[in-house]
N, CA, C and O of each residue as an XYZ file, in Angstrom:
876
protein
N      80.899    117.839     74.926
C      82.126    117.573     75.947
C      83.401    117.876     75.352
O      83.637    117.325     74.277
N      84.325    118.692     75.869
C      85.311    118.878     75.200
C      86.564    117.429     75.483
O      86.802    116.931     76.584
N      87.135    117.052     74.278
C      88.186    115.902     74.726
C      89.540    116.400     74.498
O      89.874    116.792     73.380
N      90.363    116.408     75.529
C      91.813    116.829     75.425
C      92.821    115.582     75.798
O      93.381    115.211     76.829
N      92.760    115.075     74.290
C      93.789    113.725     74.729
C      94.833    114.177     74.368
O      94.971    114.765     73.295
N      95.965    113.933     75.402
C      97.078    114.573     75.355
C      98.229    113.628     74.366
O      99.198    114.042     73.730
N      97.753    112.354     74.504
C      98.686    111.506     73.579
C      98.620    111.818     72.043
O      99.217    111.201     71.161
N      97.752    112.930     71.884
C      97.872    113.112     70.278
C      98.894    113.805     69.938
O      99.172    113.834     68.739
N      99.585    114.421     70.730
C     101.069    115.339     70.601
C     102.301    114.746     71.653
O     102.156    114.589     72.865
N     103.424    114.489     70.943
C     104.480    113.697     71.862
C     104.824    114.829     72.894
O     104.851    116.032     72.636
N     105.035    114.348     73.888
C     105.707    115.038     75.102
C     106.180    114.079     76.051
O     106.238    112.878     75.788
N     106.553    114.620     77.252
C     107.351    113.568     78.330
C     106.576    112.698     78.951
O     107.010    111.789     79.658
N     105.212    112.957     78.693
C     103.874    112.368     79.194
C     103.840    111.013     78.622
O     103.285    110.189     79.350
N     104.331    110.540     77.408
C     104.564    109.190     77.132
C     105.194    108.479     77.856
O     104.908    107.284     77.939
N     106.398    109.130     78.696
C     107.527    108.541     79.413
C     106.623    107.797     80.520
O     106.644    106.585     80.733
N     105.833    108.740     81.179
C     105.322    108.435     82.504
C     104.081    107.199     82.099
O     103.850    106.287     82.894
N     103.447    107.302     80.954
C     102.094    106.388     80.553
C     102.970    105.088     80.362
O     102.668    104.080     81.002
N     104.265    105.084     79.325
C     104.796    103.847     78.991
C     105.241    103.124     80.445
O     104.936    101.943     80.612
N     105.822    103.710     81.283
C     106.050    102.964     82.462
C     105.025    102.564     83.570
O     105.431    102.102     84.637
N     104.039    102.695     83.382
C     102.611    102.542     84.248
C     102.264    101.394     83.369
O     102.148    100.306     83.933
N     102.096    101.446     82.204
C     101.722    100.439     81.179
C     102.675     99.166     81.443
O     102.117     98.070     81.484
N     104.070     99.226     81.626
C     105.221     98.335     81.312
C     104.873     97.329     82.497
O     104.609     97.673     83.650
N     104.918     96.089     82.034
C     104.715     95.014     83.147
C     105.680     94.411     84.159
O     105.489     93.619     85.082
N     106.781     95.027     83.706
C     108.085     94.862     85.038
C     108.267     96.198     85.464
O     108.816     96.199     86.566
N     107.982     97.569     84.957
C     108.411     98.676     85.528
C     107.434     98.643     86.798
O     107.887     98.667     87.942
N     106.030     98.586     86.513
C     104.827     98.732     87.046
C     104.873     97.689     88.631
O     104.040     97.873     89.519
N     105.768     96.833     88.720
C     105.998     95.931     89.731
C     106.540     96.631     91.014
O     106.484     96.077     92.112
N     107.157     98.086     90.799
C     107.531     98.829     91.885
C     106.142     99.926     91.774
O     105.767    100.621     90.830
N     105.602     99.755     93.097
C     104.461    100.220     93.323
C     104.864    101.884     93.681
O     104.126    102.800     93.318
N     105.847    102.061     94.269
C     106.298    103.553     94.802
C     106.532    104.044     93.144
O     105.727    104.889     92.751
N     107.162    103.759     92.546
C     107.197    103.942     91.122
C     106.021    104.361     90.278
O     105.792    105.334     89.560
N     105.311    103.196     90.647
C     103.939    103.067     90.069
C     103.066    104.594     90.281
O     102.681    105.280     89.334
N     102.869    104.923     91.681
C     102.327    106.142     92.189
C     102.760    107.046     91.811
O     102.073    107.974     91.384
N     104.072    107.052     91.853
C     105.054    108.673     91.622
C     104.507    108.923     89.863
O     104.076    109.992     89.432
N     104.662    107.675     89.072
C     104.375    108.064     88.079
C     102.702    108.711     87.737
O     102.501    109.767     87.137
N     101.667    107.831     88.257
C     100.543    108.455     88.580
C     100.231    109.920     88.651
O      99.561    110.661     87.931
N     101.064    110.140     89.961
C     101.156    111.295     90.072
C     101.492    112.625     89.495
O     101.025    113.735     89.751
N     102.784    112.103     88.317
C     103.112    113.220     87.492
C     102.331    113.106     86.222
O     102.438    113.994     85.377
N     101.552    112.069     86.029
C     100.585    112.295     84.812
C      99.612    113.298     85.674
O      99.132    114.237     85.039
N      99.319    113.197     86.893
C      98.391    114.362     87.516
C      98.581    115.658     87.139
O      97.644    116.418     86.889
N      99.747    115.964     87.080
C     100.738    117.146     87.421
C     100.610    117.895     86.149
O     100.497    119.120     86.099
N     100.640    116.868     84.814
C     100.773    117.303     83.778
C      99.317    117.628     83.189
O      99.063    118.567     82.435
N      98.426    116.695     83.665
C      97.205    117.027     82.941
C      96.891    117.976     84.112
O      95.749    118.327     83.815
N      97.132    118.470     85.010
C      96.494    119.678     85.770
C      97.134    120.967     85.028
O      96.520    122.015     84.825
N      98.341    120.734     84.695
C      99.025    122.018     84.115
C      98.258    122.271     82.920
O      97.864    123.419     82.712
N      97.998    121.348     82.115
C      97.227    121.468     80.479
C      95.916    122.139     80.978
O      95.564    123.171     80.407
N      95.110    121.607     82.064
C      93.995    122.132     82.456
C      93.850    123.860     82.775
O      92.921    124.637     82.553
N      95.200    124.062     83.388
C      94.995    125.256     84.234
C      95.163    126.543     83.265
O      95.158    127.690     83.711
N      95.316    126.226     81.864
C      95.442    127.082     80.691
C      94.122    127.654     80.379
O      94.030    128.751     79.829
N      92.907    126.819     80.772
C      91.602    127.155     80.639
C      90.959    128.186     81.585
O      90.136    129.034     81.241
N      91.450    127.998     82.829
C      90.884    128.281     84.057
C      90.914    130.226     83.758
O      91.332    130.771     82.737
N      90.381    130.864     84.899
C      90.293    132.334     85.050
C      91.183    132.963     85.726
O      91.581    132.370     86.729
N      91.598    133.904     85.520
C      93.086    134.621     85.788
C      92.653    135.987     86.421
O      91.819    136.649     85.803
N      93.117    136.426     87.519
C      93.199    137.621     87.937
C      94.720    138.490     87.831
O      95.723    137.814     88.062
N      94.940    140.158     87.444
C      95.772    140.317     87.750
C      96.160    140.830     89.029
O      95.332    141.603     89.511
N      97.426    140.570     89.877
C      97.875    140.777     90.843
C      99.328    141.752     91.140
O     100.221    141.680     90.296
N      99.463    142.379     91.985
C     100.645    143.091     92.368
C     101.423    142.432     93.264
O     100.982    142.286     94.404
N     102.679    141.932     92.926
C     103.509    141.200     93.641
C     104.660    142.109     93.834
O     105.249    142.595     92.869
N     105.094    142.421     95.427
C     106.157    143.082     95.890
C     107.545    142.244     96.032
O     107.587    141.419     96.945
N     108.717    142.400     95.168
C     109.742    141.883     95.347
C     110.683    142.356     96.235
O     110.187    143.392     96.679
N     112.109    142.130     96.911
C     113.043    142.873     97.392
C     113.398    143.892     96.657
O     114.046    144.755     97.249
N     113.144    144.085     95.391
C     113.629    145.166     94.494
C     112.718    146.010     93.760
O     113.004    146.811     92.871
N     111.311    145.665     94.356
C     110.073    146.452     93.409
C     109.181    145.806     93.295
O     109.165    144.765     93.952
N     108.043    146.125     92.419
C     107.005    145.484     92.410
C     106.714    144.920     90.725
O     107.209    145.444     89.727
N     105.836    143.795     90.736
C     105.643    143.425     89.333
C     104.342    142.948     89.515
O     103.947    142.601     90.629
N     103.536    142.896     88.363
C     102.278    142.701     87.758
C     102.211    141.310     87.129
O     102.820    140.968     86.115
N     101.200    140.378     88.033
C     101.468    139.048     87.383
C      99.894    138.182     87.282
O      99.268    138.179     88.342
N      99.407    137.648     86.400
C      97.981    137.062     86.276
C      98.250    135.893     87.396
O      99.279    135.218     87.389
N      97.249    135.743     88.314
C      97.144    134.400     89.129
C      95.634    133.819     89.201
O      94.597    134.477     89.116
N      95.772    132.429     89.377
C      94.681    131.820     89.285
C      93.302    132.695     89.931
O      93.628    133.418     90.873
N      91.979    132.736     89.609
C      91.053    133.158     90.235
C      90.142    132.058     90.234
O      89.203    132.143     89.442
N      90.216    131.130     90.895
C      89.360    130.162     90.884
C      88.896    129.537     92.309
O      89.776    129.225     93.111
N      87.416    129.334     92.665
C      87.353    128.216     93.548
C      87.172    126.907     92.941
O      86.332    126.609     92.092
N      88.353    125.901     93.651
C      88.567    124.667     92.636
C      88.038    123.507     93.920
O      88.187    123.852     95.092
N      87.520    122.358     93.646
C      87.574    121.378     94.351
C      87.822    120.125     93.502
O      87.277    119.788     92.451
N      88.874    119.461     94.291
C      89.422    118.248     93.545
C      88.559    117.040     94.153
O      88.329    116.907     95.355
N      88.219    116.378     93.370
C      87.668    115.026     94.083
C      88.175    113.542     93.395
O      88.126    113.295     92.190
N      88.566    112.815     94.232
C      88.971    111.614     93.512
C      88.480    110.398     93.989
O      88.016    110.289     95.123
N      88.546    109.586     93.285
C      87.552    108.050     93.474
C      88.582    107.264     94.196
O      89.789    107.104     94.009
N      87.874    106.892     94.936
C      89.243    105.869     96.364
C      88.738    104.390     95.551
O      87.607    104.176     95.112
N      90.094    103.323     95.488
C      91.262    104.007     96.329
C      92.751    104.628     95.218
O      93.695    105.414     95.296
N      92.078    103.553     94.137
C      93.136    104.268     92.701
C      93.275    105.767     92.615
O      94.401    106.030     92.193
N      92.573    106.837     92.850
C      92.503    107.798     92.367
C      93.363    108.511     93.232
O      93.588    109.657     92.842
N      93.900    108.190     94.267
C      94.482    108.937     95.249
C      96.008    109.337     95.023
O      96.612    110.199     95.662
N      96.534    108.524     93.960
C      97.982    109.436     93.630
C      97.715    110.337     92.455
O      98.612    111.056     92.015
N      96.449    110.317     91.909
C      96.523    111.290     90.430
C      95.943    112.420     91.419
O      96.371    113.537     91.128
N      95.122    112.393     92.455
C      94.670    113.693     93.318
C      96.035    114.379     93.809
O      96.219    115.596     93.810
N      96.929    113.449     94.210
C      98.033    114.049     94.775
C      98.467    114.971     93.579
O      98.238    116.156     93.822
N      98.904    114.790     92.633
C      99.387    115.028     91.342
C      98.977    116.491     91.252
O      99.804    117.400     91.190
N      97.291    116.725     91.248
C      96.533    117.643     90.954
C      97.008    118.668     92.249
O      97.211    119.873     92.099
N      97.136    117.963     93.498
C      97.144    119.119     94.446
C      98.252    119.919     94.562
O      98.253    121.078     94.974
N      99.484    119.080     94.077
C     100.647    119.712     93.880
C     100.533    120.915     93.334
O     101.115    121.924     93.733
N      99.711    120.836     92.319
C      99.615    122.204     91.160
C      98.888    123.408     91.886
O      99.196    124.600     91.927
N      97.447    122.475     92.647
C      96.505    123.505     92.927
C      96.513    123.339     94.364
O      95.636    122.664     94.905
N      97.564    123.979     95.120
C      97.515    123.497     96.345
C      96.760    124.346     97.426
O      96.941    124.304     98.643
N      96.002    125.013     96.828
C      94.886    125.936     97.683
C      93.311    125.297     97.619
O      92.395    125.661     98.357
N      93.222    124.349     96.653
C      91.979    123.904     96.535
C      91.378    123.133     97.604
O      91.957    122.502     98.489
N      90.083    123.278     97.391
C      89.425    122.492     98.617
C      89.446    120.727     97.791
O      89.677    120.409     96.624
N      89.092    119.876     99.023
C      89.400    118.544     98.759
C      87.884    117.471     98.951
O      87.135    117.488     99.928
N      87.768    116.746     97.931
C      86.447    115.763     98.256
C      87.066    114.444     97.870
O      87.823    114.282     96.913
N      86.647    113.486     98.746
C      86.589    111.980     98.591
C      85.629    111.003     98.305
O      84.742    111.095     99.153
N      85.415    110.189     97.573
C      84.476    109.179     97.384
C      84.855    107.965     97.040
O      85.803    107.796     96.273
N      84.091    106.861     97.618
C      84.403    105.853     97.252
C      83.562    105.121     96.346
O      82.439    104.963     96.825
N      83.738    104.530     95.002
C      82.894    103.822     94.193
C      83.863    102.400     93.760
O      85.068    102.342     93.512
N      82.965    101.461     93.780
C      83.346    100.261     93.390
C      82.770     99.235     92.673
O      81.577     99.212     92.975
N      83.013     98.442     91.933
C      82.400     97.625     91.201
C      81.584     96.454     91.784
O      82.417     95.701     92.287
N      80.360     95.951     91.951
C      79.993     95.169     92.426
C      79.122     94.057     91.664
O      77.951     94.168     91.300
N      79.907     93.053     91.525
C      79.420     91.781     90.659
C      78.758     90.974     91.168
O      79.071     90.237     92.103
N      77.454     91.052     90.416
C      76.508     89.842     90.993
C      76.509     88.104     90.639
O      77.531     87.440     90.815
N      75.710     87.725     90.319
C      76.258     86.387     90.002
C      76.950     85.947     88.627
O      77.637     84.942     88.448
N      76.617     86.909     87.723
C      77.359     86.983     86.340
C      78.475     87.986     86.495
O      78.324     89.206     86.552
N      80.159     87.010     86.587
C      81.013     88.067     86.496
C      81.381     89.062     85.767
O      82.266     89.889     85.983
N      80.569     88.942     84.765
C      80.812     89.994     83.324
C      79.738     91.277     83.439
O      79.560     92.139     82.578
N      79.122     91.173     84.641
C      78.343     92.253     84.748
C      78.368     93.122     86.194
O      78.653     92.331     87.093
N      78.240     93.989     86.528
C      78.310     94.571     87.442
C      77.398     95.680     87.423
O      76.748     96.072     86.453
N      77.419     96.408     89.238
C      77.083     97.695     88.905
C      77.823     98.601     90.193
O      78.218     98.059     91.225
N      77.919     99.978     89.940
C      78.802    101.033     90.660
C      77.913    101.302     92.084
O      76.798    101.805     92.222
N      78.720    100.842     92.931
C      78.545    100.935     94.324
C      78.952    102.230     95.102
O      80.150    102.446     95.283
N      78.243    102.882     95.453
C      78.982    104.444     95.959
C      78.690    104.310     97.445
O      77.501    104.199     97.743
N      79.523    104.302     98.354
C      79.208    104.233    100.133
C      79.893    105.971    100.332
O      79.288    107.020    100.111
N      81.564    105.772    100.895
C      81.526    106.835    101.583
C      81.608    108.159    100.574
O      81.547    108.126     99.345
N      81.725    109.044    101.216
C      81.868    110.750    100.405
C      81.937    111.778    101.397
O      81.038    111.875    102.232
N      82.923    112.558    101.388
C      83.020    113.858    102.013
C      83.415    114.878    101.087
O      84.424    114.830    100.384
N      82.518    115.864    101.123
C      82.536    116.758    100.094
C      82.182    118.292    100.554
O      81.195    118.401    101.281
N      82.881    119.473    100.207
C      82.597    120.286    100.551
C      81.532    120.982     99.456
O      81.072    120.366     98.495
N      81.187    122.557     99.822
C      80.326    122.843     98.830
C      80.627    123.125     97.355
O      81.646    123.675     96.937
N      79.726    122.728     96.712
C      80.447    122.895     95.093
C      79.620    123.760     94.448
O      79.846    123.875     93.244
N      78.556    124.524     94.984
C      77.789    125.594     94.308
C      79.005    126.904     93.654
O      79.386    127.874     94.309
N      79.405    126.585     92.287
C      79.458    127.839     91.457
C      80.917    127.740     91.305
O      81.520    128.604     90.669
N      81.644    126.553     91.949
C      82.960    126.558     91.911
C      83.381    125.505     90.709
O      82.547    125.095     89.902
N      84.607    125.161     90.686
C      85.195    124.531     89.584
C      85.606    122.922     89.935
O      86.715    122.648     90.396
N      84.711    122.031     89.696
C      84.658    120.579     90.039
C      85.887    120.072     89.145
O      85.926    120.348     87.946
N      87.027    119.215     89.855
C      87.733    118.586     89.315
C      87.787    116.982     89.519
O      88.369    116.571     90.523
N      87.207    116.049     88.616
C      86.580    115.007     89.117
C      87.692    113.609     88.639
O      87.584    113.099     87.524
N      88.669    113.149     89.603
C      89.737    112.398     88.964
C      89.587    110.840     88.925
O      88.964    110.504     89.932
N      89.832    110.035     88.352
C      90.048    108.339     88.212
C      90.640    108.014     87.298
O      90.194    108.163     86.161
N      91.785    107.493     87.550
C      93.134    107.223     86.944
C      92.749    106.443     85.572
O      93.376    106.536     84.516
N      91.303    105.460     85.857
C      91.339    104.370     84.378
C      89.715    104.986     84.200
O      88.873    105.228     85.065
N      89.667    105.118     82.807
C      88.167    105.759     82.387
C      87.856    104.542     81.585
O      88.239    104.461     80.417
N      87.148    103.552     82.189
C      86.784    101.724     81.553
C      85.379    102.027     80.890
O      85.257    102.568     79.791
N      84.445    101.657     81.609
C      83.247    101.784     81.145
C      82.817    103.414     80.999
O      82.350    103.948     79.993
N      83.061    103.933     82.076
C      82.433    105.514     82.393
C      81.830    105.503     83.341
O      81.776    106.541     84.001
N      81.126    104.297     83.789
C      79.937    104.295     84.809
C      80.671    105.005     85.939
O      80.330    106.165     86.172
N      81.646    104.449     86.675
C      82.254    105.242     87.992
C      82.146    107.046     88.060
O      81.827    107.820     88.962
N      82.568    107.231     86.680
C      82.502    108.583     86.979
C      81.467    109.078     86.764
O      81.468    110.181     87.311
N      80.280    108.841     86.119
C      79.150    109.251     85.873
C      78.127    108.668     87.593
O      77.309    109.401     88.148
N      78.369    107.747     87.911
C      78.007    107.606     89.331
C      78.114    108.497     90.301
O      77.303    109.120     90.986
N      79.455    108.434     90.221
C      80.455    109.646     91.345
C      79.688    110.933     91.296
O      79.019    111.312     92.258
N      79.803    111.744     89.947
C      79.420    112.989     89.422
C      77.654    113.057     90.303
O      77.350    113.932     91.113
N      76.684    111.855     89.841
C      75.710    111.967     90.443
C      75.518    112.070     91.861
O      74.621    112.773     92.327
N      76.349    111.377     92.605
C      76.505    111.610     94.079
C      76.948    112.451     94.637
O      76.985    112.520     95.866
N      77.477    113.460     93.689
C      77.965    114.887     94.192
C      76.999    116.014     93.892
O      77.165    117.203     94.163
N      75.757    115.340     93.170
C      74.816    116.730     92.910
C      74.211    117.338     94.160
O      74.016    118.553     94.122
N      73.882    116.674     95.271
C      73.305    117.361     96.266
C      74.095    118.718     96.776
O      73.592    119.804     97.063
N      75.668    118.278     96.804
C      76.392    119.325     97.499
C      76.744    120.675     96.481
O      77.867    121.179     96.488
N      75.580    121.213     95.566
C      75.787    121.815     94.533
C      75.839    121.852     93.056
O      76.226    120.849     92.457
N      75.433    123.072     92.317
C      76.264    122.901     91.153
C      77.405    123.738     90.478
O      77.477    124.967     90.474
N      78.393    122.746     89.838
C      79.305    123.449     89.932
C      79.384    124.614     88.718
O      78.612    124.580     87.760
N      80.425    125.655     88.884
C      80.540    126.538     87.445
C      80.812    125.751     86.400
O      80.094    125.827     85.403
N      82.230    124.585     86.463
C      82.765    123.856     85.492
C      83.037    122.452     85.898
O      83.213    122.171     87.083
N      83.073    121.649     85.045
C      83.415    120.395     85.444
C      84.703    119.949     84.806
O      84.509    119.791     83.601
N      85.646    119.750     85.071
C      86.706    118.965     84.173
C      87.257    117.495     85.042
O      87.502    117.401     86.244
N      87.339    116.534     84.084
C      87.225    115.201     84.172
C      88.802    114.608     84.088
O      89.467    114.917     83.099
N      89.338    113.836     85.034
C      90.809    113.452     84.927
C      91.069    112.472     84.859
O      90.737    111.779     85.821
N      91.885    111.727     83.597
C      91.922    110.004     83.807
C      93.625    110.037     82.952
O      94.219    110.887     82.290
N      93.900    108.816     83.346
C      95.424    108.812     82.904
C      94.840    107.802     81.565
O      94.726    108.376     80.482
N      94.555    106.635     81.624
C      94.312    106.105     80.553
C      92.426    105.723     80.158
O      91.672    105.350     81.056
N      92.063    105.867     79.049
C      90.284    105.497     79.140
C      90.401    104.521     77.774
O      91.208    104.472     76.846
N      89.424    103.917     78.054
C      88.635    103.295     76.527
C      87.822    104.329     75.754
O      87.224    105.348     76.102
N      87.983    103.798     74.743
C      87.104    104.697     73.687
C      85.581    104.586     73.948
O      84.912    105.580     73.665
N      84.842    103.308     74.541
C      83.833    103.044     74.961
C      83.296    104.039     76.044
O      82.183    104.563     76.074
N      84.499    104.210     77.071
C      83.870    104.774     78.297
C      84.015    106.273     77.756
O      83.068    106.998     78.060
N      84.853    106.754     77.140
C      84.844    108.055     76.512
C      83.612    108.479     75.866
O      83.132    109.567     76.183
N      83.009    107.699     74.939
C      81.912    107.906     74.310
C      80.560    107.917     75.230
O      79.620    108.624     74.869
N      80.470    107.172     76.355
C      79.663    107.168     77.292
C      79.473    108.054     78.094
O      78.372    108.375     78.541
N      80.528    108.545     78.364
C      80.767    109.957     79.146
C      80.426    111.399     78.356
O      79.871    112.418     78.771
N      80.928    111.095     77.186
C      80.428    112.448     76.205
C      78.719    112.683     76.266
O      78.169    113.779     76.366
N      78.100    111.467     76.186
C      76.585    111.478     76.153
C      76.311    112.260     77.565
O      75.853    113.389     77.744
N      76.730    111.312     78.470
C      76.017    112.059     79.776
C      76.385    113.151     80.417
O      75.650    113.433     81.364
N      77.351    113.924     80.206
C      77.938    115.336     80.654
C      77.540    116.367     79.624
O      77.677    116.172     78.417
N      77.119    117.298     80.064
C      77.013    118.411     79.054
C      78.054    119.052     78.063
O      79.154    118.501     78.103
N      77.973    119.766     77.461
C      78.546    120.208     76.085
C      79.883    121.026     77.036
O      81.015    120.832     76.594
N      79.795    121.624     77.891
C      80.563    122.364     78.564
C      81.700    121.679     79.758
O      82.282    122.248     80.682
N      81.728    120.653     79.443
C      82.630    119.446     80.562
C      84.042    119.331     79.657
O      84.035    119.285     78.427
N      84.837    119.304     80.201
C      86.040    118.910     79.577
C      86.970    117.597     80.103
O      87.021    117.320     81.301
N      87.527    117.003     79.320
C      87.699    115.552     79.810
C      89.560    115.997     79.238
O      90.015    116.422     78.176
N      90.130    115.660     80.450
C      91.817    115.783     79.969
C      92.282    114.141     80.287
O      92.053    113.582     81.359
N      92.892    113.585     79.268
C      93.189    112.536     79.537
C      94.784    112.002     78.434
O      95.063    112.393     77.300
N      95.480    111.102     79.245
C      96.765    111.151     78.486
C      96.733    110.040     77.261
O      97.482    110.157     76.291
N      95.715    108.865     77.411
C      95.692    108.321     76.497
C      94.384    107.653     76.535
O      93.707    107.516     77.555
N      93.969    107.114     74.974
C      92.630    106.603     74.746
C      93.120    105.372     74.277
O      94.145    105.455     73.600
N      92.526    103.951     74.513
C      92.646    102.613     73.955
C      91.620    102.167     73.407
O      90.556    102.707     73.711
N      91.614    101.310     72.660
C      90.591    100.699     71.694
C      89.486    100.322     72.272
O      88.444    100.944     72.068
N      89.535     99.328     73.022
C      88.640     98.649     73.417
C      88.349     98.157     75.218
O      89.214     98.456     76.042
N      87.393     97.593     75.550
C      87.130     96.622     76.761
C      87.145     95.409     76.587
O      86.851     94.959     75.479
N      87.558     94.418     77.839
C      87.396     93.077     77.396
C      85.705     92.686     78.001
O      84.812     93.468     78.327
N      85.717     91.323     77.987
C      84.235     90.743     78.156
C      84.133     91.525     79.848
O      83.029     91.993     80.129
N      85.226     91.645     80.885
C      84.758     92.350     81.846
C      84.703     93.651     82.585
O      84.346     93.887     83.739
N      85.303     94.721     81.294
C      85.189     95.975     81.301
C      86.310     96.277     81.661
O      86.324     97.405     82.152
N      87.391     95.724     81.643
C      88.619     96.168     81.515
C      88.961     96.725     80.451
O      88.270     96.540     79.449
N      90.257     97.649     80.390
C      90.549     98.337     79.350
C      91.862     97.751     78.763
O      92.742     97.570     79.605
N      92.253     97.324     77.113
C      92.669     96.491     76.427
C      93.260     97.481     75.506
O      92.541     97.886     74.592
N      94.716     98.021     75.636
C      95.672     96.964     76.437
C      95.854     97.102     77.756
O      96.134     96.161     78.499
N      95.620     98.959     78.328
C      95.433     99.370     79.530
C      96.857     98.878     80.131
O      97.941     98.728     79.567
N      96.507     98.702     81.326
C      97.560     98.642     82.450
C      97.456     97.180     83.456
O      98.414     96.441     83.682
N      96.295     97.019     83.891
C      95.552     96.289     84.926
C      95.065     97.230     85.869
O      94.737     98.396     85.650
N      95.046     96.423     87.256
C      94.325     97.139     88.308
C      94.971     98.328     88.922
O      95.673     98.239     89.930
N      94.716     99.487     88.277
C      95.275    100.572     89.199
C      95.661    100.660     90.635
O      96.726    100.888     91.209
N      94.162    100.345     91.120
C      94.068    100.486     92.522
C      95.219     99.147     93.142
O      95.858     99.513     94.129
N      95.427     98.135     92.807
C      96.289     96.993     93.128
C      97.683     97.246     92.851
O      98.458     96.774     93.683
N      98.240     97.942     91.785
C      99.481     98.431     91.293
C      99.820     99.429     92.471
O     100.943     99.403     92.974
N      99.143    100.041     92.778
C      99.537    101.462     93.513
C      99.594    100.857     95.192
O     100.500    101.168     95.966
N      98.567    100.046     95.516
C      98.740     99.990     96.942
C      98.401     98.366     97.343
O      97.829     98.130     98.407
N      98.695     97.540     96.650
C      98.508     96.362     97.024
C      97.378     95.343     96.659
O      96.495     95.984     96.088
N      97.037     94.007     96.754
C      96.001     93.329     96.169
C      95.155     93.399     97.227
O      95.476     93.377     98.415
N      93.842     93.503     96.671
C      92.694     93.219     97.881
C      91.986     92.199     97.822
O      91.820     91.759     96.684
N      91.395     91.537     98.836
C      90.626     90.298     98.583
C      89.256     90.966     98.228
O      88.839     92.111     98.403
N      88.632     89.707     97.599
C      87.506     90.132     96.798
C      86.320     89.795     97.770
O      86.319     88.748     98.418
N      85.434     90.610     97.836
C      84.051     90.465     98.616
C      82.877     89.511     97.600
O      81.742     89.283     98.019
């Protein structure tokens, strides 16, 4: 798997990451959602550099010009609910993309430190020979990303797979690197050192879904 860790080079992306992490700034849920969206835009822009392009002739009011335009069938898939702002950021740049949505959540059994990933809702177009962009803001254990990709397999075999995350843990990155094939690309804004005993990223930022949309009742 090709790992593109954008934190290895300084850019304005650092500002957006610092604000979604900051315990005081992240209290503003609208600002939190917008920062996640902007992170999606930056990651999408970087990803676009590896996509296919085709020369097109554009007519202007004063003449004609040739320009290379994207020549890809793209499907954006986000994991509900935390993935929605990240999805919106990607959609801002790939506005003609098709869209898929899937719900995946941690189901804790008797031991609160162990869980399984439950996939319930899924809406997806045909993926055959298309560019699949799978977005989840937090890449903790990597299990949600893998479970989501497995659930999408009946919809066709993508030509390329790109994974998009804001913050990940090294353990999760290592896990998906072993699971996805060598042609998969991971675009990520920051990779943290570890997970706590409940599988949350440290230092991370907390629960991205709760920060974006409010706390939920636990089932």
